mmCIF file of C-alpha atoms in Angstrom:
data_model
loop_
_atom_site.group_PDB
_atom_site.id
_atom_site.type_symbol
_atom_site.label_atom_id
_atom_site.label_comp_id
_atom_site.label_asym_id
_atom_site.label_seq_id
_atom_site.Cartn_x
_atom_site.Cartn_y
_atom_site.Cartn_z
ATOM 1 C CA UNK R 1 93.536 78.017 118.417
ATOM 2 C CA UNK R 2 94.657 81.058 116.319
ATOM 3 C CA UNK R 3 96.957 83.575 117.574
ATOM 4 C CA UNK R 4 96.626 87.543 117.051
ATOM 5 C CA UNK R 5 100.052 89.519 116.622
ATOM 6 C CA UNK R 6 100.587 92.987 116.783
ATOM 7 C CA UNK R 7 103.495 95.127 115.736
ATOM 8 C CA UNK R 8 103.504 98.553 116.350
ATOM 9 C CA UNK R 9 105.832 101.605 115.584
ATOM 10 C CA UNK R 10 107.411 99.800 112.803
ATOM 11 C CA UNK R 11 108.782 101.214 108.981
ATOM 12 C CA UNK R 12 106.514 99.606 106.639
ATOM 13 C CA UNK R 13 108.285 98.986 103.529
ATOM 14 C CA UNK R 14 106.068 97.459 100.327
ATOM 15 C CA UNK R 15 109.002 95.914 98.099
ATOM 16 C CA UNK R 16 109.606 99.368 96.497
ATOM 17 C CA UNK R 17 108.209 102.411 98.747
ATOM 18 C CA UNK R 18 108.519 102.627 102.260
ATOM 19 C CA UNK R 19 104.713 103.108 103.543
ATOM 20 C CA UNK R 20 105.025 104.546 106.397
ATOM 21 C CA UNK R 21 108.303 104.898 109.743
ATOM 22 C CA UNK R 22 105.662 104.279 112.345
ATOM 23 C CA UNK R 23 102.471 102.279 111.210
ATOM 24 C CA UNK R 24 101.208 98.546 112.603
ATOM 25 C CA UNK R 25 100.318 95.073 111.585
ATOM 26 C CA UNK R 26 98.075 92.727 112.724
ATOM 27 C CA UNK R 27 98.290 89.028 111.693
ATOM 28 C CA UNK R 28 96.712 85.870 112.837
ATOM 29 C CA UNK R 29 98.522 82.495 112.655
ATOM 30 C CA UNK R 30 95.529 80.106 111.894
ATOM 31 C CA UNK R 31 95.216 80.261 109.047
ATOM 32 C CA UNK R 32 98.078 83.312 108.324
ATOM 33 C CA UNK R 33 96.493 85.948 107.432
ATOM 34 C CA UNK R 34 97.303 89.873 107.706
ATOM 35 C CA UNK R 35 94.765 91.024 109.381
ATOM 36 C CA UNK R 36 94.811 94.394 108.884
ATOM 37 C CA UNK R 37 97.762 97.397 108.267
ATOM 38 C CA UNK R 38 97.969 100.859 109.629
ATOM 39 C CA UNK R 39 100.006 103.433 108.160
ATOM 40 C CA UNK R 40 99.608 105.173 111.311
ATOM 41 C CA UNK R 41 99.354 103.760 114.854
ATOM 42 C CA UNK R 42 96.006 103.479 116.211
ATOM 43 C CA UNK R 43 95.000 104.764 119.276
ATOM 44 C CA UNK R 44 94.464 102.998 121.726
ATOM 45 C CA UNK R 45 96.306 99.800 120.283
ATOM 46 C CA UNK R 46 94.119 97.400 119.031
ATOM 47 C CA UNK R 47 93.952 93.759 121.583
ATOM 48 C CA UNK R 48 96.184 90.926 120.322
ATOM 49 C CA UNK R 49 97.255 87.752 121.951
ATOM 50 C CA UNK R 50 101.155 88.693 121.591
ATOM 51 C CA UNK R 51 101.885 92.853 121.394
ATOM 52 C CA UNK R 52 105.491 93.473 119.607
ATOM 53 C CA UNK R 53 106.984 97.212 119.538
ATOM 54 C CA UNK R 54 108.690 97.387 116.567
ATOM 55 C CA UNK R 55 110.679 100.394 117.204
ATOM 56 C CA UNK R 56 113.902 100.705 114.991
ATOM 57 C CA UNK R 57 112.795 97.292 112.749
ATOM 58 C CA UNK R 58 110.804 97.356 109.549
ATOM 59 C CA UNK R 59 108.540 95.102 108.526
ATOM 60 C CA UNK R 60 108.824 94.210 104.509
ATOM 61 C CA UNK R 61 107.801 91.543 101.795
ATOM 62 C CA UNK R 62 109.236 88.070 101.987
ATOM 63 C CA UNK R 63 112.666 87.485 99.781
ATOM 64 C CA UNK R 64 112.543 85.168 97.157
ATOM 65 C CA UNK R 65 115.857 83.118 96.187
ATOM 66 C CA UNK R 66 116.039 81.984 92.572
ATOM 67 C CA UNK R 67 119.112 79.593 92.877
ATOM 68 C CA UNK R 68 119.149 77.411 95.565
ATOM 69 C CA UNK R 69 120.117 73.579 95.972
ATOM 70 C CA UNK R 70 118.043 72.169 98.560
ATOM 71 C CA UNK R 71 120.602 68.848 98.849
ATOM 72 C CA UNK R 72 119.401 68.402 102.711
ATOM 73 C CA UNK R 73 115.832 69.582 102.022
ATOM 74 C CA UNK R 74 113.902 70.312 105.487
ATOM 75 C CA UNK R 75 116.770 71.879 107.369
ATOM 76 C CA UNK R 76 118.238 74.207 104.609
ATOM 77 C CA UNK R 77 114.260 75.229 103.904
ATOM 78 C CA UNK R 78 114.299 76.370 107.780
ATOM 79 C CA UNK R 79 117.110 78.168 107.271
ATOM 80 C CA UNK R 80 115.719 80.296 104.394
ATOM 81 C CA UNK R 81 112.723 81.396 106.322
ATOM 82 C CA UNK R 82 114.969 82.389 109.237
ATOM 83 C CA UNK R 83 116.219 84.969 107.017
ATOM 84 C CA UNK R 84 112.806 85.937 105.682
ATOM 85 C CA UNK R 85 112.995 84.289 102.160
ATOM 86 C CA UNK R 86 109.752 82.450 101.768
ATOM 87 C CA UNK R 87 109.830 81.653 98.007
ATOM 88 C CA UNK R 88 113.178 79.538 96.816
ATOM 89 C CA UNK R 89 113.589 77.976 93.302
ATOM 90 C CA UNK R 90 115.228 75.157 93.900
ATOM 91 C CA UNK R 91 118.142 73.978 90.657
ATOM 92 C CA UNK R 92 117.551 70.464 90.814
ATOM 93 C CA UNK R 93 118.050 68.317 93.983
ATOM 94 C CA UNK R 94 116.709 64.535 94.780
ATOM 95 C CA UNK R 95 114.743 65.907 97.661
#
């Protein structure tokens, strides 16, 4: 069953411009999909399953990593998304 997650009062940064210091997100999990973005925060806050105040964070593309060795494969792939980089280029491993 899809989840709905909102984050409000966030800095929403596009890769090169910060958007906005207090807008929201919504996203769904099943299938992932950004649901919609607010470069202000709607009153009243829109219903989600899971409600996240994002005060003080900022919310920004994933980071890409263009040299990585993925030796280990699975576990070293979970770390990377931990840190938010959800595109690696991987130099060659028997993985």
């Amino acid at each position: 069953m899809p989840t709905t997650t909102l984050i409000h009062s966030t800095r929403i940064f596009s890769g090169t411009t910060l958007l906005t210091s207090s807008g929201s997100i919504i996203f769904s999990t099943s299938p992932p999909t950004i649901l919609s973005l607010h470069l202000s925060n709607p009153t009243p806050l829109p219903p989600a399953d899971i409600v996240i105040n994002g005060t003080g964070h900022t919310i920004l593309p994933g980071l890409i990593d263009g040299h990585v060795h993925c030796h280990k494969g699975v576990p070293e792939l979970a770390k990377a998304i931990k840190f938010g980089v959800t595109t690696v280029c991987d130099m060659y491993s028997e993985v």
